[in-house]
PDB file of C-alpha atoms and ligand atoms in Angstrom:
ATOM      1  CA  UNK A 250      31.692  -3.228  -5.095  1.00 37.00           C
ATOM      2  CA  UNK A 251      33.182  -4.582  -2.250  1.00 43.00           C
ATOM      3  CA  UNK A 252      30.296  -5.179  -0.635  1.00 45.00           C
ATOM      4  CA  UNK A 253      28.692  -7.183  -3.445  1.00 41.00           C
ATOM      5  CA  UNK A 254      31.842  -8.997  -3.685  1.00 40.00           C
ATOM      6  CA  UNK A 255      31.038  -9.748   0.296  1.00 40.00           C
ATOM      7  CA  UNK A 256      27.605 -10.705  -0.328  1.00 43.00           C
ATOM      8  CA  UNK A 257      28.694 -13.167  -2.884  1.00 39.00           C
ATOM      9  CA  UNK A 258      31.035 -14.473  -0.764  1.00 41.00           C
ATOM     10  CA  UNK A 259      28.684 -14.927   1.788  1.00 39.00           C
ATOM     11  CA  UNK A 260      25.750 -16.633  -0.595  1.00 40.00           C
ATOM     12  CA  UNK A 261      28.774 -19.384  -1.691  1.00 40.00           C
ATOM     13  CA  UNK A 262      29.729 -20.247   1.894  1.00 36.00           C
ATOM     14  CA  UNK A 263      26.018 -20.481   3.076  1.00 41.00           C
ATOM     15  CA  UNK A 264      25.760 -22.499  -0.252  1.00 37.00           C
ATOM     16  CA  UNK A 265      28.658 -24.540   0.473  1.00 39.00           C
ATOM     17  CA  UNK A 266      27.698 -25.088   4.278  1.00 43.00           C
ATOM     18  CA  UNK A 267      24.119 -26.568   3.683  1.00 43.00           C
ATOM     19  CA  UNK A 268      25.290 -30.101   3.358  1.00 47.00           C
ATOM     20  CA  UNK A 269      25.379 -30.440   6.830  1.00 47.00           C
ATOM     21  CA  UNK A 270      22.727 -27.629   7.745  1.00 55.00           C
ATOM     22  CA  UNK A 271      19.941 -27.978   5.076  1.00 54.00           C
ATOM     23  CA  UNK A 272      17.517 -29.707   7.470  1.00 60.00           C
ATOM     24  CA  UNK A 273      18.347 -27.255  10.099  1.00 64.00           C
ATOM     25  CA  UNK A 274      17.827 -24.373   7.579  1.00 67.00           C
ATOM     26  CA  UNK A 275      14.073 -26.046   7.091  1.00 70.00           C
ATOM     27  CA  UNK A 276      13.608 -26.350  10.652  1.00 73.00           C
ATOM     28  CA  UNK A 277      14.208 -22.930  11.145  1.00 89.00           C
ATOM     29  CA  UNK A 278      11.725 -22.259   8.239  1.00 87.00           C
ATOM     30  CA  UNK A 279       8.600 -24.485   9.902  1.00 89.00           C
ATOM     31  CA  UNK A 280       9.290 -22.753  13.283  1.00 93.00           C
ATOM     32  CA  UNK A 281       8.979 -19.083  11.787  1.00 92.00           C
ATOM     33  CA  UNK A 282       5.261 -20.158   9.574  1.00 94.00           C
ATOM     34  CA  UNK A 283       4.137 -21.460  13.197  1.00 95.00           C
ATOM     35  CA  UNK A 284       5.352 -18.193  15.016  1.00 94.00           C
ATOM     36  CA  UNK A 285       4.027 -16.095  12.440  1.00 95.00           C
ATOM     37  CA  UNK A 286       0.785 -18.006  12.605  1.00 97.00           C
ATOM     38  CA  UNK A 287       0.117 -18.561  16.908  1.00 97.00           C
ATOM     39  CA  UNK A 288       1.213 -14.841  16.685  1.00 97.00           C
ATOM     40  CA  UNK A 289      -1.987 -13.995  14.164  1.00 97.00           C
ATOM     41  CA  UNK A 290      -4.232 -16.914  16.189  1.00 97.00           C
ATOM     42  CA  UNK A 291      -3.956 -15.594  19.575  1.00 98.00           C
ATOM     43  CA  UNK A 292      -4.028 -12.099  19.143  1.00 98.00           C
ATOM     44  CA  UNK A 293      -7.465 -10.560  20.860  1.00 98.00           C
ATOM     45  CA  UNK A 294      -8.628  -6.975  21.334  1.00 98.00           C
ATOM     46  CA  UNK A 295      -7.254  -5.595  24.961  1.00 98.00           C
ATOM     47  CA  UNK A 296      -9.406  -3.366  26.582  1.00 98.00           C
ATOM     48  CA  UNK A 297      -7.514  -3.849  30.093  1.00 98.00           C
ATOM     49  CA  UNK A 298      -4.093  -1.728  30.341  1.00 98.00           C
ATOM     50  CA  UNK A 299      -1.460  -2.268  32.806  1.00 98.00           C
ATOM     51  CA  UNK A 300      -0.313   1.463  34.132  1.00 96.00           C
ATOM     52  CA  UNK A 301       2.688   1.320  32.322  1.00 98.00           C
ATOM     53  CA  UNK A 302       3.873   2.717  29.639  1.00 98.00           C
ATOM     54  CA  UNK A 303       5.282   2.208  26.250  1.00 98.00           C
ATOM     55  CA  UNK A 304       8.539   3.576  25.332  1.00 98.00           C
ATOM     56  CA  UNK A 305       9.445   5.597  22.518  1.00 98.00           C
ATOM     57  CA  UNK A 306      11.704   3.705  21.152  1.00 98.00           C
ATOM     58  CA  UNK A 307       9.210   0.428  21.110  1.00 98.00           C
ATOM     59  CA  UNK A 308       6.955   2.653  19.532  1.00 98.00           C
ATOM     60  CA  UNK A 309       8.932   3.661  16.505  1.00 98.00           C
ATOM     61  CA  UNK A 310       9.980  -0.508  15.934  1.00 98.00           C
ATOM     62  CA  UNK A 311       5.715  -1.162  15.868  1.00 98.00           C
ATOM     63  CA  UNK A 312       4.883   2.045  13.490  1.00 98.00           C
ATOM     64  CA  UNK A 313       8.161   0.939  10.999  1.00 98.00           C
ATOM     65  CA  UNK A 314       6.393  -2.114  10.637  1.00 98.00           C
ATOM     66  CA  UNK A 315       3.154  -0.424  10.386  1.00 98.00           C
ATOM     67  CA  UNK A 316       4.222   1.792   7.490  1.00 98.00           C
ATOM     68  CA  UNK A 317       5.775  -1.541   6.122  1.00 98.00           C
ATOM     69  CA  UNK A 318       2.802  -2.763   5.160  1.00 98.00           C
ATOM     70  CA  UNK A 319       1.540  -2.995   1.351  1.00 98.00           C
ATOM     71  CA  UNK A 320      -0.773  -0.214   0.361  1.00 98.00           C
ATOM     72  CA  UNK A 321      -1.486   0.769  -2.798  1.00 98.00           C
ATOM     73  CA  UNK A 322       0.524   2.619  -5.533  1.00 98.00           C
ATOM     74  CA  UNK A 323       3.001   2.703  -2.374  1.00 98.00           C
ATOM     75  CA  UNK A 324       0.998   6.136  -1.837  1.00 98.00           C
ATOM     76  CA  UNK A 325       1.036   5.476   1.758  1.00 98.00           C
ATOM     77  CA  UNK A 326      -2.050   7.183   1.106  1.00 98.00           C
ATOM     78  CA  UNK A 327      -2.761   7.966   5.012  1.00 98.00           C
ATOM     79  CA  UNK A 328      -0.943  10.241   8.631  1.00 98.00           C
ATOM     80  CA  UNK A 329      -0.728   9.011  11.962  1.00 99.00           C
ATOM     81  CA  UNK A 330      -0.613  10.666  14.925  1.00 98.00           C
ATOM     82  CA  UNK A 331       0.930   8.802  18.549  1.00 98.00           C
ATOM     83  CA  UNK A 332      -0.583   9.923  21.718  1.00 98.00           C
ATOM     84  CA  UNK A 333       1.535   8.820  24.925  1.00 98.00           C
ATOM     85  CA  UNK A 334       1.332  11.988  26.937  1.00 98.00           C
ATOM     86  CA  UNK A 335      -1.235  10.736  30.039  1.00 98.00           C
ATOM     87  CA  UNK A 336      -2.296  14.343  30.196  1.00 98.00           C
ATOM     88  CA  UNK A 337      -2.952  14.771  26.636  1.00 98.00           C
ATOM     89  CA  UNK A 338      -5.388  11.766  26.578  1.00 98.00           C
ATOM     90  CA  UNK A 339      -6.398  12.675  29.711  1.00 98.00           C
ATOM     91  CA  UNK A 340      -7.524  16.344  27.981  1.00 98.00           C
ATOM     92  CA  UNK A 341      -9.161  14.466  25.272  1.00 98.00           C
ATOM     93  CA  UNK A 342     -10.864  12.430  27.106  1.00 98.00           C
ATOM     94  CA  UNK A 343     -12.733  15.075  29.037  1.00 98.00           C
ATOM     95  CA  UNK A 344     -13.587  17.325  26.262  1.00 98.00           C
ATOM     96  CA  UNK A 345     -15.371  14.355  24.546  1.00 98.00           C
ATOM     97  CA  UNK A 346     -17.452  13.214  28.062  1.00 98.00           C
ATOM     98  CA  UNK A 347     -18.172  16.937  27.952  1.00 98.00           C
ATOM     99  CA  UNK A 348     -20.655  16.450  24.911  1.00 98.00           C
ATOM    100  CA  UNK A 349     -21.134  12.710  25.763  1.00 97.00           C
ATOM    101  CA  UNK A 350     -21.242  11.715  29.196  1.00 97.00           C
ATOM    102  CA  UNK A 351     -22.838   8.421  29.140  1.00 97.00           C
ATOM    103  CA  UNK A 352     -19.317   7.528  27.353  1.00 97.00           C
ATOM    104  CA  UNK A 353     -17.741   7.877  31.223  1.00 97.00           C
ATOM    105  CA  UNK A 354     -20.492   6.004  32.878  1.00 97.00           C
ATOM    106  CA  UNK A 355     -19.026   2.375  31.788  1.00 93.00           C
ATOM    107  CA  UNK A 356     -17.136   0.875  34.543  1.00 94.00           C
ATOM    108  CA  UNK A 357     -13.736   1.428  35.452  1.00 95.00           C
ATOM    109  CA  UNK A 358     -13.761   4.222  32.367  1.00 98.00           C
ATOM    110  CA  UNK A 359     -10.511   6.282  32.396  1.00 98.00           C
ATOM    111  CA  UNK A 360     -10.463   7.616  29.147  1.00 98.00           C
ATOM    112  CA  UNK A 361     -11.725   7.431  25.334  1.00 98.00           C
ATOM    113  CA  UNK A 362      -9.338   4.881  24.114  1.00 98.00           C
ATOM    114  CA  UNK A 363     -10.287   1.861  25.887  1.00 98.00           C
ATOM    115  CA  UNK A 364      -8.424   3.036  29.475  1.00 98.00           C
ATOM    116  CA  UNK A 365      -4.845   2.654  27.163  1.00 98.00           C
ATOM    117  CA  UNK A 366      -2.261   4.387  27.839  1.00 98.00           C
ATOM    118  CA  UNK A 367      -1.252   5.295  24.292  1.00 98.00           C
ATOM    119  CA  UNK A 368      -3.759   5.838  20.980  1.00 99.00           C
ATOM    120  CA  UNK A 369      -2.411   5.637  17.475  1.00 99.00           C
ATOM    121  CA  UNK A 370      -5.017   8.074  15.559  1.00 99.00           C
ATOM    122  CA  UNK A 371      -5.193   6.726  11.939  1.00 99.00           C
ATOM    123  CA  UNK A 372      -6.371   9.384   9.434  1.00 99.00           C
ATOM    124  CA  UNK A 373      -7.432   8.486   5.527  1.00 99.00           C
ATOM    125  CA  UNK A 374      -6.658  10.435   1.822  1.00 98.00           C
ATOM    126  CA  UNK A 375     -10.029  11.222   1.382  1.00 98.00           C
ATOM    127  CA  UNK A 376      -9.299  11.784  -2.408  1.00 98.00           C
ATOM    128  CA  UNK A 377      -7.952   8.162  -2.834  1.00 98.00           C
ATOM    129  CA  UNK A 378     -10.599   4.979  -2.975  1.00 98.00           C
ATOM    130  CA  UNK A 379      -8.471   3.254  -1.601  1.00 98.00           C
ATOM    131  CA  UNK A 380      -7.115   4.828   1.334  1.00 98.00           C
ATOM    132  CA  UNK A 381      -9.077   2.697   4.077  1.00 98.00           C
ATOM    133  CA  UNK A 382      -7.833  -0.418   2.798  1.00 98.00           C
ATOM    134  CA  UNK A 383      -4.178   1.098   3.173  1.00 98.00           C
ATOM    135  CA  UNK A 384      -4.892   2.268   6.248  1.00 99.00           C
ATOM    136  CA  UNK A 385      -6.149  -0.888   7.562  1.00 98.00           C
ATOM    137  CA  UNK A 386      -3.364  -2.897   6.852  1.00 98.00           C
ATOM    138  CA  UNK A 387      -0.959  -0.259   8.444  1.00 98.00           C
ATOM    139  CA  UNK A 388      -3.258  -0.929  11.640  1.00 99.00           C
ATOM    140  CA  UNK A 389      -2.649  -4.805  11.070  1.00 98.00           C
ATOM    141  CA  UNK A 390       0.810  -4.699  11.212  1.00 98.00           C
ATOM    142  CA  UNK A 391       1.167  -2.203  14.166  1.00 99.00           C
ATOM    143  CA  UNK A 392      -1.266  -4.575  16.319  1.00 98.00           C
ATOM    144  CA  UNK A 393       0.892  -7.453  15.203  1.00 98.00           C
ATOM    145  CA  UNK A 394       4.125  -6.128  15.697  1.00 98.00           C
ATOM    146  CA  UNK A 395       2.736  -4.508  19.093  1.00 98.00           C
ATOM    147  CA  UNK A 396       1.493  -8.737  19.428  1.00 98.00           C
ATOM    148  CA  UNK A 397       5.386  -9.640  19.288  1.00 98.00           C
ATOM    149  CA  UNK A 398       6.436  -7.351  21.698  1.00 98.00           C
ATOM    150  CA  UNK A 399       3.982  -8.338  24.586  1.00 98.00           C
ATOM    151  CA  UNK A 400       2.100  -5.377  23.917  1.00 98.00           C
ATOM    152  CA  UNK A 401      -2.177  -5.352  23.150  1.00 98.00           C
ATOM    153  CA  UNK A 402      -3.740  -3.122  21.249  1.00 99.00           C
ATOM    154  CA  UNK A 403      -7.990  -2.628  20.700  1.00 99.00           C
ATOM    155  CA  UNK A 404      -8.836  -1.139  17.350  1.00 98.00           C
ATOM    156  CA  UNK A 405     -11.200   1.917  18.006  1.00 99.00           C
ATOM    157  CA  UNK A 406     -14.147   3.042  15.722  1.00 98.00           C
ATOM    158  CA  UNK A 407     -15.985   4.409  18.242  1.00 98.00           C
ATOM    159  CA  UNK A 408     -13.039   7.088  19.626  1.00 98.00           C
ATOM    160  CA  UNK A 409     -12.422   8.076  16.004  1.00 98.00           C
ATOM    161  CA  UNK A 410     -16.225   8.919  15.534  1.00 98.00           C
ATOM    162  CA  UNK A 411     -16.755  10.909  19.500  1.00 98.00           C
ATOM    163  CA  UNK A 412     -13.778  12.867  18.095  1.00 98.00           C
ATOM    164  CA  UNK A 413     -15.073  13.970  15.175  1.00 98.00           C
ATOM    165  CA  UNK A 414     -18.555  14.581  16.224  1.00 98.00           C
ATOM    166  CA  UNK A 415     -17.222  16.404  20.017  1.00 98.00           C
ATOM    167  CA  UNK A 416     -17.759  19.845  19.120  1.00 98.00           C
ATOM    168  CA  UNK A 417     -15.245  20.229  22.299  1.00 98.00           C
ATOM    169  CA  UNK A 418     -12.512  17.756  20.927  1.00 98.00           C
ATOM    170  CA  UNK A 419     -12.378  20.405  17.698  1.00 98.00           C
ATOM    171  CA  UNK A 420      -9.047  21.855  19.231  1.00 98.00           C
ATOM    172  CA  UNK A 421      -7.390  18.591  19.425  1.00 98.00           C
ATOM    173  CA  UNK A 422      -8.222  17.524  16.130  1.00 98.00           C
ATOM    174  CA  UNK A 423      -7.054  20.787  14.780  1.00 98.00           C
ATOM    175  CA  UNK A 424      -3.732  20.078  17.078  1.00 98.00           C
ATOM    176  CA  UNK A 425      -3.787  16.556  14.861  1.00 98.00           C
ATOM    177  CA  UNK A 426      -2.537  18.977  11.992  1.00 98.00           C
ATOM    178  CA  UNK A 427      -4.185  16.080   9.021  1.00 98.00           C
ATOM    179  CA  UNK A 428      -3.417  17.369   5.798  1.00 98.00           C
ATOM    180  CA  UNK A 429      -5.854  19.070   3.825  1.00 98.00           C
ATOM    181  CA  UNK A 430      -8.208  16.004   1.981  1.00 98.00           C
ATOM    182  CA  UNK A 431      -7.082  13.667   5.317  1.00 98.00           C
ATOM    183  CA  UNK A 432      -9.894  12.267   7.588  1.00 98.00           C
ATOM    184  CA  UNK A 433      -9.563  10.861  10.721  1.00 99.00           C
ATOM    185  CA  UNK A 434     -10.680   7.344  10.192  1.00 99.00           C
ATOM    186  CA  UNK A 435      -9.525   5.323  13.178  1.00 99.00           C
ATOM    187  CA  UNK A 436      -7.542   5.128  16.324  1.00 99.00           C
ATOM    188  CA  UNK A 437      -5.429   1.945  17.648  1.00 99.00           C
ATOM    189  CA  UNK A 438      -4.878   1.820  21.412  1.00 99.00           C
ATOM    190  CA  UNK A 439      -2.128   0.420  22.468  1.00 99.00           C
ATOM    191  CA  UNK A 440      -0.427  -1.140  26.286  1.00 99.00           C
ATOM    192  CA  UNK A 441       0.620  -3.740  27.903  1.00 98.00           C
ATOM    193  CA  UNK A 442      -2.404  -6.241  28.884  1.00 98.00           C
ATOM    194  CA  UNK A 443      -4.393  -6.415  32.016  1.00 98.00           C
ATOM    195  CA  UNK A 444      -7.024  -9.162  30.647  1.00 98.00           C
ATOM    196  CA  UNK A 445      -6.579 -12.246  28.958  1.00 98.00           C
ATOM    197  CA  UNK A 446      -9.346 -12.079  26.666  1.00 98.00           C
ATOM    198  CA  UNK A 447     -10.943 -15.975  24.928  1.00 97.00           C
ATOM    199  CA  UNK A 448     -10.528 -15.454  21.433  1.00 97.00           C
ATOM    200  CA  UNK A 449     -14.164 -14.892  19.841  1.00 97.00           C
ATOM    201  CA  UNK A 450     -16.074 -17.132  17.387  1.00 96.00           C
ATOM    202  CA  UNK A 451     -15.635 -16.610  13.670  1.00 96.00           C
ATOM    203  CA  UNK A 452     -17.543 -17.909  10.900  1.00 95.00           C
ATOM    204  CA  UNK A 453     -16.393 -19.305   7.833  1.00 91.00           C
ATOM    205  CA  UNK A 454     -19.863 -19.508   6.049  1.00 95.00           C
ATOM    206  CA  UNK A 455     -17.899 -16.682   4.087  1.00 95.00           C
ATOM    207  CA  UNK A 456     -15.607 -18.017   2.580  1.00 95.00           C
ATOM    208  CA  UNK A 457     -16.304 -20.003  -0.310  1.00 95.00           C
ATOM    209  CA  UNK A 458     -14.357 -21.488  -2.981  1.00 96.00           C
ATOM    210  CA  UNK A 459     -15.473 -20.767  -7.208  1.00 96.00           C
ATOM    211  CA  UNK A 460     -14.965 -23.952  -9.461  1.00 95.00           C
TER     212      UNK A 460
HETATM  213  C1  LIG B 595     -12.751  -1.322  12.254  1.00 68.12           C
HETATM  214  C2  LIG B 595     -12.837  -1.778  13.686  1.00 68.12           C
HETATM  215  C3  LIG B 595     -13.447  -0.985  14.629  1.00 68.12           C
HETATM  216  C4  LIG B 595     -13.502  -1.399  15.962  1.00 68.12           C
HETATM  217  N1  LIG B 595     -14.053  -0.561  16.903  1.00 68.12           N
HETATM  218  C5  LIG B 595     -14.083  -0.943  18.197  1.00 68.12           C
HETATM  219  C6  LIG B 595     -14.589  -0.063  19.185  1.00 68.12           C
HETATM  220  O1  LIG B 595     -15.009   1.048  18.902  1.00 68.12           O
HETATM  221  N2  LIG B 595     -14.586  -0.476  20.482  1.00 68.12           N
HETATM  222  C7  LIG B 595     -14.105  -1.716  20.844  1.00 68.12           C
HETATM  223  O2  LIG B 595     -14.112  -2.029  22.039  1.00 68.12           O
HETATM  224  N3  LIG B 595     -13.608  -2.576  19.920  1.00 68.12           N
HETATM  225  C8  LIG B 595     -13.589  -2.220  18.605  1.00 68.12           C
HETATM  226  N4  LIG B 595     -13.061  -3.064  17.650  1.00 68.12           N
HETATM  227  C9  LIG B 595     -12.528  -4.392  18.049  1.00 68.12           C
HETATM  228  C10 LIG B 595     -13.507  -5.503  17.663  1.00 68.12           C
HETATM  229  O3  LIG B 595     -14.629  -5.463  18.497  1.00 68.12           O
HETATM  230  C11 LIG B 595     -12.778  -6.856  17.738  1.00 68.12           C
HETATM  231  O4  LIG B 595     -11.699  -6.870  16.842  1.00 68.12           O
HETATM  232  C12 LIG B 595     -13.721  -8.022  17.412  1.00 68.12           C
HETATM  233  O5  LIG B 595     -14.750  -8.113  18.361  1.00 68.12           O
HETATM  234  C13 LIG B 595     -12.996  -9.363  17.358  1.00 68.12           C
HETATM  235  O6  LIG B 595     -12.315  -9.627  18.574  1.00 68.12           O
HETATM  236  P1  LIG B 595     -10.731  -9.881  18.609  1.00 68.12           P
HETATM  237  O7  LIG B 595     -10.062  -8.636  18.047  1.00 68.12           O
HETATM  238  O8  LIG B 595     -10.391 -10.087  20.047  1.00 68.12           O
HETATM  239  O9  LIG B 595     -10.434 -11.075  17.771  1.00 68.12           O
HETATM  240  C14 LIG B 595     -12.973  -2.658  16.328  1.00 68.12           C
HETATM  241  C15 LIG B 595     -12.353  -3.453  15.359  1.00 68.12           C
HETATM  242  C16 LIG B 595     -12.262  -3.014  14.065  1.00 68.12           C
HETATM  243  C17 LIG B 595     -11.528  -3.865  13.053  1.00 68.12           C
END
């Protein structure tokens, strides 16, 4: 009760206060829409890493936005797994060039996940239709949030796809633990950037509006 009395209290002063402060107040508004939107605009794929990595606790702020995303039936209709551990990655990435080597004969390759030193792995309810859509927005809002924080990310079909077709990656899926009906769809790697990629053309012959 107290509390709500608080609240209330609060709500009449910042009522009471916006004579002076209103246009201040909008300000504030107009700056946010344009920070939300350069932060949406110049986000790019990183596939450059500085050796550094990402700390635990910056990790958990970008996945609770992540899981803030909307998704339907608020299911949250999908289970993520963080890899951070150089050696673990580093494991991964050799079993897979084991059954694919031409994957390690790009230049500069260090491992599966774009050289990053982190991976998000992304997995899908197989059982719900609409699973990939939640899953993709979850992967929107970690890159942006990762986008805030200085950090790049490079969504990853490809590393989802050697892992589930490397007979010798098996073990580290199975170390995944997804729950039974769960699918690993896609992986999200994540660091801070080396490269300052040119944002790439889109088209809009796409998008059309109905009358
Ligand atoms: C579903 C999906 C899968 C992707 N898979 C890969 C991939 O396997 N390797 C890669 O380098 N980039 C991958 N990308 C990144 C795209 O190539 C990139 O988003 C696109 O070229 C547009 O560039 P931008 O992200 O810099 O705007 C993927 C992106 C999405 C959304």
């Amino acid at each position: 009760m107290k509390k709500i009395i608080l609240g209330l209290a609060v709500m009449a002063l910042m009522l009471t206060s916006c004579n002076g402060n209103c246009k201040q107040e909008q300000t504030t508004a107009t700056d946010t829409a344009k920070i939300v939107t350069d932060l949406m605009m110049s986000r790019r794929s990183i596939r450059a890493y500085k050796d550094k990595a990402i700390s635990r606790e910056t990790l958990n702020e970008i996945l609770k936005c992540g899981i803030n995303a909307p998704n339907g039936k608020n299911l949250q209709s999908y289970e993520i797994r963080v890899i951070d551990s150089p050696a673990l990655i580093d494991s991964i990435t050799k079993a897979v060039v084991t059954d694919k080597p031409d994957i390690a004969h790009r230049d500069g390759f260090k491992n599966i996940f774009v050289n990053a030193p982190c991976v998000v792995c992304i997995a899908y309810d197989t059982n719900y239709d609409m699973a990939q859509i939640d899953c993709g927005l979850l992967g929107e809002n970690i890159i942006l949030a990762a986008w805030t924080k200085g950090i790049g990310s490079c969504c990853l079909g490809s590393s989802a796809r050697w892992i589930l077709d490397s007979p010798s990656a098996k073990p580290y899926l199975d170390r995944m633990a997804f729950s039974k009906g769960y699918e690993l769809l896609y992986c999200i790697a994540l660091g801070y950037p080396d490269e300052t990629p040119d944002a790439k053309p889109r088209r809009n012959d796409m998008i059309r509006f109905m009358e």
